[in-house]
């Protein structure tokens, strides 16, 4: 009997690892955390590949009801919780693991790709990213992303901005909205940035230009994120040219 916390990777049903798939197949119940990111496939497509019913768990379910619905039942059954991307990257599932361990539940983790390492496709050194920050909806009075950007910029680090989403309402912040927020809050529109959409898929969109120019480009895939690079090594510069909008 166990709780399996399984990363699904970034794009569709096929990004699961063999290890993750084996654990799902021996699970009595399967939940998917469906509020912090988005897959490009339907729940039905997941169910067809896994051969199991996949129940959607929203934030309330994971944060409030999970003791009753996930942790305690995992003392007597095998329960899988599926997380888009990696279970511990830019998400808070460490709390679920801690509660399960305290309750005496055996926990197994299956890691997978995350947005945090997929941005390596830009050629920017992952070691040179500073603090990651999220731009939330309703950001009129929110300054944290700007503060984080300034701290990173002062030490030459790259900044990754994650953009808010609400999959239940099919609402995803766009790169264009994020740039509008940044410029409105004093970020120089002539800085070079990189917009990234639907990483992990063959049709991922990656474009580099000044914030001013990037703001008017079309990114019609989701989810999306944005990077403002810090100091660039010539190898990083060369790779960015590849994504440069002419
Ligand atoms: C809270 S993070 C999700 C973390 C997830 N557990 C992971 O490991 O990737 C969600 C945010 O990351 C960004 N993101 C996630 N997947 C992405 C992708 N495939 N392409 C571009 N951005 C992505 C978006 O800004 C999205 O709102």
PDB file of C-alpha atoms and ligand atoms in Angstrom:
ATOM      1  CA  UNK A   1       0.000   0.000   0.000  1.00  0.00           C
ATOM      2  CA  UNK A   2       1.441   3.332  -0.987  1.00  0.00           C
ATOM      3  CA  UNK A   3       1.028   6.884  -2.207  1.00  0.00           C
ATOM      4  CA  UNK A   4       2.667   7.413  -5.572  1.00  0.00           C
ATOM      5  CA  UNK A   5       3.335  11.033  -6.560  1.00  0.00           C
ATOM      6  CA  UNK A   6       4.058  10.889 -10.261  1.00  0.00           C
ATOM      7  CA  UNK A   7       5.300  13.599 -12.617  1.00  0.00           C
ATOM      8  CA  UNK A   8       3.615  13.499 -16.028  1.00  0.00           C
ATOM      9  CA  UNK A   9       6.073  15.697 -17.916  1.00  0.00           C
ATOM     10  CA  UNK A  10       5.140  18.729 -19.908  1.00  0.00           C
ATOM     11  CA  UNK A  11       3.095  17.963 -22.952  1.00  0.00           C
ATOM     12  CA  UNK A  12       0.785  14.964 -23.401  1.00  0.00           C
ATOM     13  CA  UNK A  13      -0.082  11.465 -22.209  1.00  0.00           C
ATOM     14  CA  UNK A  14       3.090  10.022 -23.743  1.00  0.00           C
ATOM     15  CA  UNK A  15       5.481  12.006 -21.555  1.00  0.00           C
ATOM     16  CA  UNK A  16       4.936   9.722 -18.582  1.00  0.00           C
ATOM     17  CA  UNK A  17       7.907   7.541 -17.616  1.00  0.00           C
ATOM     18  CA  UNK A  18       7.647   3.735 -17.783  1.00  0.00           C
ATOM     19  CA  UNK A  19       8.120   3.702 -14.020  1.00  0.00           C
ATOM     20  CA  UNK A  20       5.198   6.107 -13.563  1.00  0.00           C
ATOM     21  CA  UNK A  21       2.983   4.098 -15.890  1.00  0.00           C
ATOM     22  CA  UNK A  22       3.714   0.853 -14.018  1.00  0.00           C
ATOM     23  CA  UNK A  23       2.751   2.460 -10.703  1.00  0.00           C
ATOM     24  CA  UNK A  24      -0.495   3.863 -12.147  1.00  0.00           C
ATOM     25  CA  UNK A  25      -1.399   0.445 -13.483  1.00  0.00           C
ATOM     26  CA  UNK A  26      -1.114  -1.062  -9.998  1.00  0.00           C
ATOM     27  CA  UNK A  27      -3.075   1.784  -8.346  1.00  0.00           C
ATOM     28  CA  UNK A  28      -6.587   1.403  -6.932  1.00  0.00           C
ATOM     29  CA  UNK A  29      -7.321   5.095  -7.379  1.00  0.00           C
ATOM     30  CA  UNK A  30      -5.745   7.789  -9.557  1.00  0.00           C
ATOM     31  CA  UNK A  31      -6.023  11.567  -9.103  1.00  0.00           C
ATOM     32  CA  UNK A  32      -4.584  14.312 -11.259  1.00  0.00           C
ATOM     33  CA  UNK A  33      -3.648  17.686  -9.762  1.00  0.00           C
ATOM     34  CA  UNK A  34      -5.182  19.954 -12.361  1.00  0.00           C
ATOM     35  CA  UNK A  35      -4.729  23.543 -11.252  1.00  0.00           C
ATOM     36  CA  UNK A  36      -1.055  24.452 -11.622  1.00  0.00           C
ATOM     37  CA  UNK A  37      -0.386  23.605 -15.256  1.00  0.00           C
ATOM     38  CA  UNK A  38      -1.882  22.292 -18.495  1.00  0.00           C
ATOM     39  CA  UNK A  39      -1.425  19.242 -20.703  1.00  0.00           C
ATOM     40  CA  UNK A  40      -2.212  19.260 -24.417  1.00  0.00           C
ATOM     41  CA  UNK A  41      -4.261  16.059 -24.147  1.00  0.00           C
ATOM     42  CA  UNK A  42      -7.633  15.296 -22.569  1.00  0.00           C
ATOM     43  CA  UNK A  43      -8.297  13.336 -19.401  1.00  0.00           C
ATOM     44  CA  UNK A  44      -9.894  10.693 -21.646  1.00  0.00           C
ATOM     45  CA  UNK A  45      -6.611  10.281 -23.543  1.00  0.00           C
ATOM     46  CA  UNK A  46      -4.781   9.795 -20.243  1.00  0.00           C
ATOM     47  CA  UNK A  47      -7.344   7.207 -19.183  1.00  0.00           C
ATOM     48  CA  UNK A  48      -7.043   5.310 -22.456  1.00  0.00           C
ATOM     49  CA  UNK A  49      -3.268   4.979 -22.110  1.00  0.00           C
ATOM     50  CA  UNK A  50      -3.280   4.246 -18.378  1.00  0.00           C
ATOM     51  CA  UNK A  51      -6.285   1.918 -18.400  1.00  0.00           C
ATOM     52  CA  UNK A  52      -7.581   3.660 -15.249  1.00  0.00           C
ATOM     53  CA  UNK A  53     -10.169   6.245 -14.322  1.00  0.00           C
ATOM     54  CA  UNK A  54      -8.405   9.564 -13.655  1.00  0.00           C
ATOM     55  CA  UNK A  55     -10.149  11.830 -11.136  1.00  0.00           C
ATOM     56  CA  UNK A  56      -9.541  15.562 -11.285  1.00  0.00           C
ATOM     57  CA  UNK A  57      -8.291  17.064  -8.027  1.00  0.00           C
ATOM     58  CA  UNK A  58      -8.525  20.832  -7.768  1.00  0.00           C
ATOM     59  CA  UNK A  59      -6.644  23.028  -5.283  1.00  0.00           C
ATOM     60  CA  UNK A  60      -9.263  22.558  -2.545  1.00  0.00           C
ATOM     61  CA  UNK A  61      -9.138  18.793  -2.986  1.00  0.00           C
ATOM     62  CA  UNK A  62      -5.338  18.610  -2.704  1.00  0.00           C
ATOM     63  CA  UNK A  63      -4.892  21.212   0.052  1.00  0.00           C
ATOM     64  CA  UNK A  64      -7.963  20.572   2.230  1.00  0.00           C
ATOM     65  CA  UNK A  65      -9.561  17.220   1.429  1.00  0.00           C
ATOM     66  CA  UNK A  66      -6.472  15.181   0.668  1.00  0.00           C
ATOM     67  CA  UNK A  67      -6.034  13.834   4.221  1.00  0.00           C
ATOM     68  CA  UNK A  68      -9.430  12.133   3.950  1.00  0.00           C
ATOM     69  CA  UNK A  69      -9.412  11.305   0.252  1.00  0.00           C
ATOM     70  CA  UNK A  70      -5.752  10.513  -0.420  1.00  0.00           C
ATOM     71  CA  UNK A  71      -3.495  10.181   2.645  1.00  0.00           C
ATOM     72  CA  UNK A  72      -5.610   7.959   4.912  1.00  0.00           C
ATOM     73  CA  UNK A  73      -6.850   5.694   2.083  1.00  0.00           C
ATOM     74  CA  UNK A  74      -3.183   5.189   1.044  1.00  0.00           C
ATOM     75  CA  UNK A  75      -2.704   3.190   4.264  1.00  0.00           C
ATOM     76  CA  UNK A  76      -4.920   0.507   2.751  1.00  0.00           C
ATOM     77  CA  UNK A  77      -4.763   1.044  -1.025  1.00  0.00           C
ATOM     78  CA  UNK A  78      -2.362   2.142  -3.718  1.00  0.00           C
ATOM     79  CA  UNK A  79      -3.144   5.737  -4.644  1.00  0.00           C
ATOM     80  CA  UNK A  80      -1.509   7.717  -7.439  1.00  0.00           C
ATOM     81  CA  UNK A  81      -1.432  11.501  -7.559  1.00  0.00           C
ATOM     82  CA  UNK A  82      -0.381  12.755 -10.986  1.00  0.00           C
ATOM     83  CA  UNK A  83       1.285  16.141 -11.324  1.00  0.00           C
ATOM     84  CA  UNK A  84       1.895  17.908 -14.629  1.00  0.00           C
ATOM     85  CA  UNK A  85       5.630  18.531 -15.072  1.00  0.00           C
ATOM     86  CA  UNK A  86       7.637  17.450 -12.046  1.00  0.00           C
ATOM     87  CA  UNK A  87       5.937  16.943  -8.650  1.00  0.00           C
ATOM     88  CA  UNK A  88       8.326  19.202  -6.768  1.00  0.00           C
ATOM     89  CA  UNK A  89       9.162  21.881  -9.300  1.00  0.00           C
ATOM     90  CA  UNK A  90       7.334  25.171  -8.853  1.00  0.00           C
ATOM     91  CA  UNK A  91       4.523  23.353  -7.037  1.00  0.00           C
ATOM     92  CA  UNK A  92       3.771  22.621  -3.403  1.00  0.00           C
ATOM     93  CA  UNK A  93       3.327  18.866  -3.304  1.00  0.00           C
ATOM     94  CA  UNK A  94       6.040  18.550  -0.701  1.00  0.00           C
ATOM     95  CA  UNK A  95       3.203  19.218   1.775  1.00  0.00           C
ATOM     96  CA  UNK A  96       1.246  16.192   0.555  1.00  0.00           C
ATOM     97  CA  UNK A  97       4.362  14.027   0.873  1.00  0.00           C
ATOM     98  CA  UNK A  98       5.076  15.282   4.400  1.00  0.00           C
ATOM     99  CA  UNK A  99       1.525  14.638   5.577  1.00  0.00           C
ATOM    100  CA  UNK A 100       1.580  11.139   4.093  1.00  0.00           C
ATOM    101  CA  UNK A 101       4.916  10.320   5.745  1.00  0.00           C
ATOM    102  CA  UNK A 102       3.683  11.621   9.126  1.00  0.00           C
ATOM    103  CA  UNK A 103       0.628   9.372   8.790  1.00  0.00           C
ATOM    104  CA  UNK A 104       2.875   6.373   8.199  1.00  0.00           C
ATOM    105  CA  UNK A 105       2.081   6.007   4.495  1.00  0.00           C
ATOM    106  CA  UNK A 106       4.759   4.554   2.232  1.00  0.00           C
ATOM    107  CA  UNK A 107       5.487   7.236  -0.415  1.00  0.00           C
ATOM    108  CA  UNK A 108       7.157   6.780  -3.804  1.00  0.00           C
ATOM    109  CA  UNK A 109       8.051   9.650  -6.113  1.00  0.00           C
ATOM    110  CA  UNK A 110       8.523   9.568  -9.871  1.00  0.00           C
ATOM    111  CA  UNK A 111      10.243  12.666 -11.250  1.00  0.00           C
ATOM    112  CA  UNK A 112       9.772  14.040 -14.741  1.00  0.00           C
ATOM    113  CA  UNK A 113      10.644  17.057 -16.899  1.00  0.00           C
ATOM    114  CA  UNK A 114       9.642  20.477 -15.600  1.00  0.00           C
ATOM    115  CA  UNK A 115       9.288  23.952 -17.049  1.00  0.00           C
ATOM    116  CA  UNK A 116      12.254  24.772 -14.795  1.00  0.00           C
ATOM    117  CA  UNK A 117      14.616  22.655 -16.887  1.00  0.00           C
ATOM    118  CA  UNK A 118      12.770  22.782 -20.227  1.00  0.00           C
ATOM    119  CA  UNK A 119      13.775  26.457 -20.535  1.00  0.00           C
ATOM    120  CA  UNK A 120      17.301  25.126 -21.148  1.00  0.00           C
ATOM    121  CA  UNK A 121      16.222  24.857 -24.814  1.00  0.00           C
ATOM    122  CA  UNK A 122      16.912  28.601 -25.096  1.00  0.00           C
ATOM    123  CA  UNK A 123      20.636  27.944 -24.647  1.00  0.00           C
ATOM    124  CA  UNK A 124      20.630  30.024 -21.463  1.00  0.00           C
ATOM    125  CA  UNK A 125      22.659  28.326 -18.729  1.00  0.00           C
ATOM    126  CA  UNK A 126      20.309  26.914 -16.091  1.00  0.00           C
ATOM    127  CA  UNK A 127      23.005  27.624 -13.471  1.00  0.00           C
ATOM    128  CA  UNK A 128      22.719  31.329 -14.270  1.00  0.00           C
ATOM    129  CA  UNK A 129      19.001  31.714 -13.488  1.00  0.00           C
ATOM    130  CA  UNK A 130      18.210  33.678 -10.379  1.00  0.00           C
ATOM    131  CA  UNK A 131      15.009  33.435  -8.323  1.00  0.00           C
ATOM    132  CA  UNK A 132      11.970  32.352 -10.340  1.00  0.00           C
ATOM    133  CA  UNK A 133       8.880  34.537 -10.007  1.00  0.00           C
ATOM    134  CA  UNK A 134       5.203  34.276 -10.964  1.00  0.00           C
ATOM    135  CA  UNK A 135       3.033  37.040 -12.414  1.00  0.00           C
ATOM    136  CA  UNK A 136      -0.470  36.565 -11.006  1.00  0.00           C
ATOM    137  CA  UNK A 137      -3.819  37.637 -12.426  1.00  0.00           C
ATOM    138  CA  UNK A 138      -5.157  40.754 -10.690  1.00  0.00           C
ATOM    139  CA  UNK A 139      -1.642  42.169 -10.420  1.00  0.00           C
ATOM    140  CA  UNK A 140      -2.496  45.896 -10.151  1.00  0.00           C
ATOM    141  CA  UNK A 141      -0.884  46.207  -6.717  1.00  0.00           C
ATOM    142  CA  UNK A 142       1.638  43.381  -6.983  1.00  0.00           C
ATOM    143  CA  UNK A 143       5.312  44.324  -7.142  1.00  0.00           C
ATOM    144  CA  UNK A 144       7.114  41.066  -6.198  1.00  0.00           C
ATOM    145  CA  UNK A 145       7.941  40.010  -9.793  1.00  0.00           C
ATOM    146  CA  UNK A 146       9.527  43.427 -10.377  1.00  0.00           C
ATOM    147  CA  UNK A 147      11.554  43.200  -7.144  1.00  0.00           C
ATOM    148  CA  UNK A 148      12.740  39.693  -8.032  1.00  0.00           C
ATOM    149  CA  UNK A 149      13.684  40.797 -11.547  1.00  0.00           C
ATOM    150  CA  UNK A 150      15.705  43.750 -10.208  1.00  0.00           C
ATOM    151  CA  UNK A 151      17.569  41.564  -7.709  1.00  0.00           C
ATOM    152  CA  UNK A 152      18.446  39.032 -10.443  1.00  0.00           C
ATOM    153  CA  UNK A 153      19.402  41.770 -12.905  1.00  0.00           C
ATOM    154  CA  UNK A 154      21.751  43.427 -10.408  1.00  0.00           C
ATOM    155  CA  UNK A 155      23.808  40.239 -10.171  1.00  0.00           C
ATOM    156  CA  UNK A 156      23.605  39.430 -13.893  1.00  0.00           C
ATOM    157  CA  UNK A 157      21.223  36.460 -13.476  1.00  0.00           C
ATOM    158  CA  UNK A 158      18.480  35.400 -15.881  1.00  0.00           C
ATOM    159  CA  UNK A 159      14.864  35.773 -14.681  1.00  0.00           C
ATOM    160  CA  UNK A 160      12.137  33.241 -15.477  1.00  0.00           C
ATOM    161  CA  UNK A 161       8.593  34.581 -15.121  1.00  0.00           C
ATOM    162  CA  UNK A 162       5.879  31.941 -14.753  1.00  0.00           C
ATOM    163  CA  UNK A 163       2.462  33.205 -15.815  1.00  0.00           C
ATOM    164  CA  UNK A 164      -0.721  32.608 -13.888  1.00  0.00           C
ATOM    165  CA  UNK A 165      -3.344  30.159 -15.089  1.00  0.00           C
ATOM    166  CA  UNK A 166      -6.750  28.822 -14.156  1.00  0.00           C
ATOM    167  CA  UNK A 167      -7.310  25.630 -16.178  1.00  0.00           C
ATOM    168  CA  UNK A 168     -10.800  25.129 -14.677  1.00  0.00           C
ATOM    169  CA  UNK A 169     -11.899  28.355 -16.385  1.00  0.00           C
ATOM    170  CA  UNK A 170      -9.610  27.818 -19.377  1.00  0.00           C
ATOM    171  CA  UNK A 171      -7.840  31.044 -18.474  1.00  0.00           C
ATOM    172  CA  UNK A 172      -4.115  31.427 -19.195  1.00  0.00           C
ATOM    173  CA  UNK A 173      -2.053  34.585 -18.871  1.00  0.00           C
ATOM    174  CA  UNK A 174      -0.379  35.454 -22.174  1.00  0.00           C
ATOM    175  CA  UNK A 175       3.176  36.624 -22.749  1.00  0.00           C
ATOM    176  CA  UNK A 176       1.646  39.828 -24.127  1.00  0.00           C
ATOM    177  CA  UNK A 177      -0.241  40.465 -20.857  1.00  0.00           C
ATOM    178  CA  UNK A 178       2.876  39.701 -18.813  1.00  0.00           C
ATOM    179  CA  UNK A 179       4.965  42.174 -20.836  1.00  0.00           C
ATOM    180  CA  UNK A 180       2.282  44.858 -20.481  1.00  0.00           C
ATOM    181  CA  UNK A 181       2.498  44.345 -16.694  1.00  0.00           C
ATOM    182  CA  UNK A 182       6.314  44.558 -16.686  1.00  0.00           C
ATOM    183  CA  UNK A 183       6.493  47.710 -18.822  1.00  0.00           C
ATOM    184  CA  UNK A 184       3.738  49.359 -16.802  1.00  0.00           C
ATOM    185  CA  UNK A 185       5.823  48.725 -13.710  1.00  0.00           C
ATOM    186  CA  UNK A 186       8.966  50.362 -15.042  1.00  0.00           C
ATOM    187  CA  UNK A 187      10.848  47.538 -16.799  1.00  0.00           C
ATOM    188  CA  UNK A 188      12.729  48.923 -19.825  1.00  0.00           C
ATOM    189  CA  UNK A 189      10.838  47.968 -22.990  1.00  0.00           C
ATOM    190  CA  UNK A 190      14.114  47.841 -24.943  1.00  0.00           C
ATOM    191  CA  UNK A 191      15.452  44.891 -22.961  1.00  0.00           C
ATOM    192  CA  UNK A 192      15.770  41.604 -24.825  1.00  0.00           C
ATOM    193  CA  UNK A 193      13.398  38.874 -23.665  1.00  0.00           C
ATOM    194  CA  UNK A 194      12.327  35.394 -24.733  1.00  0.00           C
ATOM    195  CA  UNK A 195       8.708  34.241 -24.935  1.00  0.00           C
ATOM    196  CA  UNK A 196       8.099  30.508 -24.646  1.00  0.00           C
ATOM    197  CA  UNK A 197       4.852  28.608 -25.225  1.00  0.00           C
ATOM    198  CA  UNK A 198       3.975  24.912 -24.979  1.00  0.00           C
ATOM    199  CA  UNK A 199       7.492  23.748 -24.175  1.00  0.00           C
ATOM    200  CA  UNK A 200       7.943  20.018 -24.457  1.00  0.00           C
ATOM    201  CA  UNK A 201       5.939  19.754 -27.670  1.00  0.00           C
ATOM    202  CA  UNK A 202       7.149  19.688 -31.269  1.00  0.00           C
ATOM    203  CA  UNK A 203       5.188  22.859 -31.902  1.00  0.00           C
ATOM    204  CA  UNK A 204       6.649  24.840 -29.005  1.00  0.00           C
ATOM    205  CA  UNK A 205       6.982  28.554 -29.792  1.00  0.00           C
ATOM    206  CA  UNK A 206      10.220  30.256 -28.734  1.00  0.00           C
ATOM    207  CA  UNK A 207      10.857  33.831 -29.842  1.00  0.00           C
ATOM    208  CA  UNK A 208      13.407  36.390 -28.758  1.00  0.00           C
ATOM    209  CA  UNK A 209      13.099  40.163 -29.256  1.00  0.00           C
ATOM    210  CA  UNK A 210      12.879  43.357 -27.245  1.00  0.00           C
ATOM    211  CA  UNK A 211       9.961  43.426 -24.805  1.00  0.00           C
ATOM    212  CA  UNK A 212       8.386  46.135 -26.960  1.00  0.00           C
ATOM    213  CA  UNK A 213       8.477  43.955 -30.069  1.00  0.00           C
ATOM    214  CA  UNK A 214       7.621  40.686 -28.310  1.00  0.00           C
ATOM    215  CA  UNK A 215       4.493  42.280 -26.844  1.00  0.00           C
ATOM    216  CA  UNK A 216       2.875  42.469 -30.275  1.00  0.00           C
ATOM    217  CA  UNK A 217       3.775  38.966 -31.478  1.00  0.00           C
ATOM    218  CA  UNK A 218       1.279  36.132 -31.501  1.00  0.00           C
ATOM    219  CA  UNK A 219       1.813  33.203 -29.128  1.00  0.00           C
ATOM    220  CA  UNK A 220      -1.184  30.940 -29.661  1.00  0.00           C
ATOM    221  CA  UNK A 221      -0.080  27.915 -27.615  1.00  0.00           C
ATOM    222  CA  UNK A 222      -0.341  27.431 -23.833  1.00  0.00           C
ATOM    223  CA  UNK A 223       0.982  27.435 -21.165  1.00  0.00           C
ATOM    224  CA  UNK A 224       3.377  30.319 -21.627  1.00  0.00           C
ATOM    225  CA  UNK A 225       6.332  31.807 -19.775  1.00  0.00           C
ATOM    226  CA  UNK A 226       8.825  34.611 -20.274  1.00  0.00           C
ATOM    227  CA  UNK A 227      12.541  35.064 -19.667  1.00  0.00           C
ATOM    228  CA  UNK A 228      14.582  38.246 -19.370  1.00  0.00           C
ATOM    229  CA  UNK A 229      18.222  37.214 -19.676  1.00  0.00           C
ATOM    230  CA  UNK A 230      20.949  38.627 -17.455  1.00  0.00           C
ATOM    231  CA  UNK A 231      24.600  38.796 -18.530  1.00  0.00           C
ATOM    232  CA  UNK A 232      25.180  36.605 -21.558  1.00  0.00           C
ATOM    233  CA  UNK A 233      28.134  34.360 -22.392  1.00  0.00           C
ATOM    234  CA  UNK A 234      28.915  34.397 -26.138  1.00  0.00           C
ATOM    235  CA  UNK A 235      27.571  30.815 -26.445  1.00  0.00           C
ATOM    236  CA  UNK A 236      24.249  31.967 -24.969  1.00  0.00           C
ATOM    237  CA  UNK A 237      24.187  34.940 -27.342  1.00  0.00           C
ATOM    238  CA  UNK A 238      24.769  32.647 -30.324  1.00  0.00           C
ATOM    239  CA  UNK A 239      21.912  30.372 -29.319  1.00  0.00           C
ATOM    240  CA  UNK A 240      19.532  33.311 -28.770  1.00  0.00           C
ATOM    241  CA  UNK A 241      20.205  34.507 -32.302  1.00  0.00           C
ATOM    242  CA  UNK A 242      18.589  31.299 -33.455  1.00  0.00           C
ATOM    243  CA  UNK A 243      15.293  32.426 -31.836  1.00  0.00           C
ATOM    244  CA  UNK A 244      15.672  36.072 -32.771  1.00  0.00           C
ATOM    245  CA  UNK A 245      12.636  37.575 -34.490  1.00  0.00           C
ATOM    246  CA  UNK A 246      13.905  39.224 -37.678  1.00  0.00           C
TER     247      UNK A 246
HETATM  248  C1  LIG B   1       3.378  26.281 -11.361  1.00  0.00           C
HETATM  249  S1  LIG B   1       4.240  26.005 -12.839  1.00  0.00           S
HETATM  250  C2  LIG B   1       4.073  24.264 -13.066  1.00  0.00           C
HETATM  251  C3  LIG B   1       5.156  23.527 -12.550  1.00  0.00           C
HETATM  252  C4  LIG B   1       5.141  22.092 -12.991  1.00  0.00           C
HETATM  253  N1  LIG B   1       4.989  21.246 -11.830  1.00  0.00           N
HETATM  254  C5  LIG B   1       6.422  21.797 -13.707  1.00  0.00           C
HETATM  255  O1  LIG B   1       7.262  21.088 -13.144  1.00  0.00           O
HETATM  256  O2  LIG B   1       6.593  22.260 -14.844  1.00  0.00           O
HETATM  257  C6  LIG B   1       3.128  26.488 -14.086  1.00  0.00           C
HETATM  258  C7  LIG B   1       3.644  27.609 -14.933  1.00  0.00           C
HETATM  259  O3  LIG B   1       4.847  27.227 -15.582  1.00  0.00           O
HETATM  260  C8  LIG B   1       4.843  27.658 -16.933  1.00  0.00           C
HETATM  261  N2  LIG B   1       4.790  26.441 -17.770  1.00  0.00           N
HETATM  262  C9  LIG B   1       4.458  25.198 -17.380  1.00  0.00           C
HETATM  263  N3  LIG B   1       4.555  24.342 -18.402  1.00  0.00           N
HETATM  264  C10 LIG B   1       4.949  25.065 -19.476  1.00  0.00           C
HETATM  265  C11 LIG B   1       5.210  24.743 -20.823  1.00  0.00           C
HETATM  266  N4  LIG B   1       5.066  23.495 -21.270  1.00  0.00           N
HETATM  267  N5  LIG B   1       5.584  25.734 -21.679  1.00  0.00           N
HETATM  268  C12 LIG B   1       5.723  27.019 -21.215  1.00  0.00           C
HETATM  269  N6  LIG B   1       5.497  27.371 -19.943  1.00  0.00           N
HETATM  270  C13 LIG B   1       5.114  26.421 -19.084  1.00  0.00           C
HETATM  271  C14 LIG B   1       3.600  28.522 -17.136  1.00  0.00           C
HETATM  272  O4  LIG B   1       3.945  29.876 -16.899  1.00  0.00           O
HETATM  273  C15 LIG B   1       2.689  27.954 -16.068  1.00  0.00           C
HETATM  274  O5  LIG B   1       1.734  28.889 -15.652  1.00  0.00           O
END
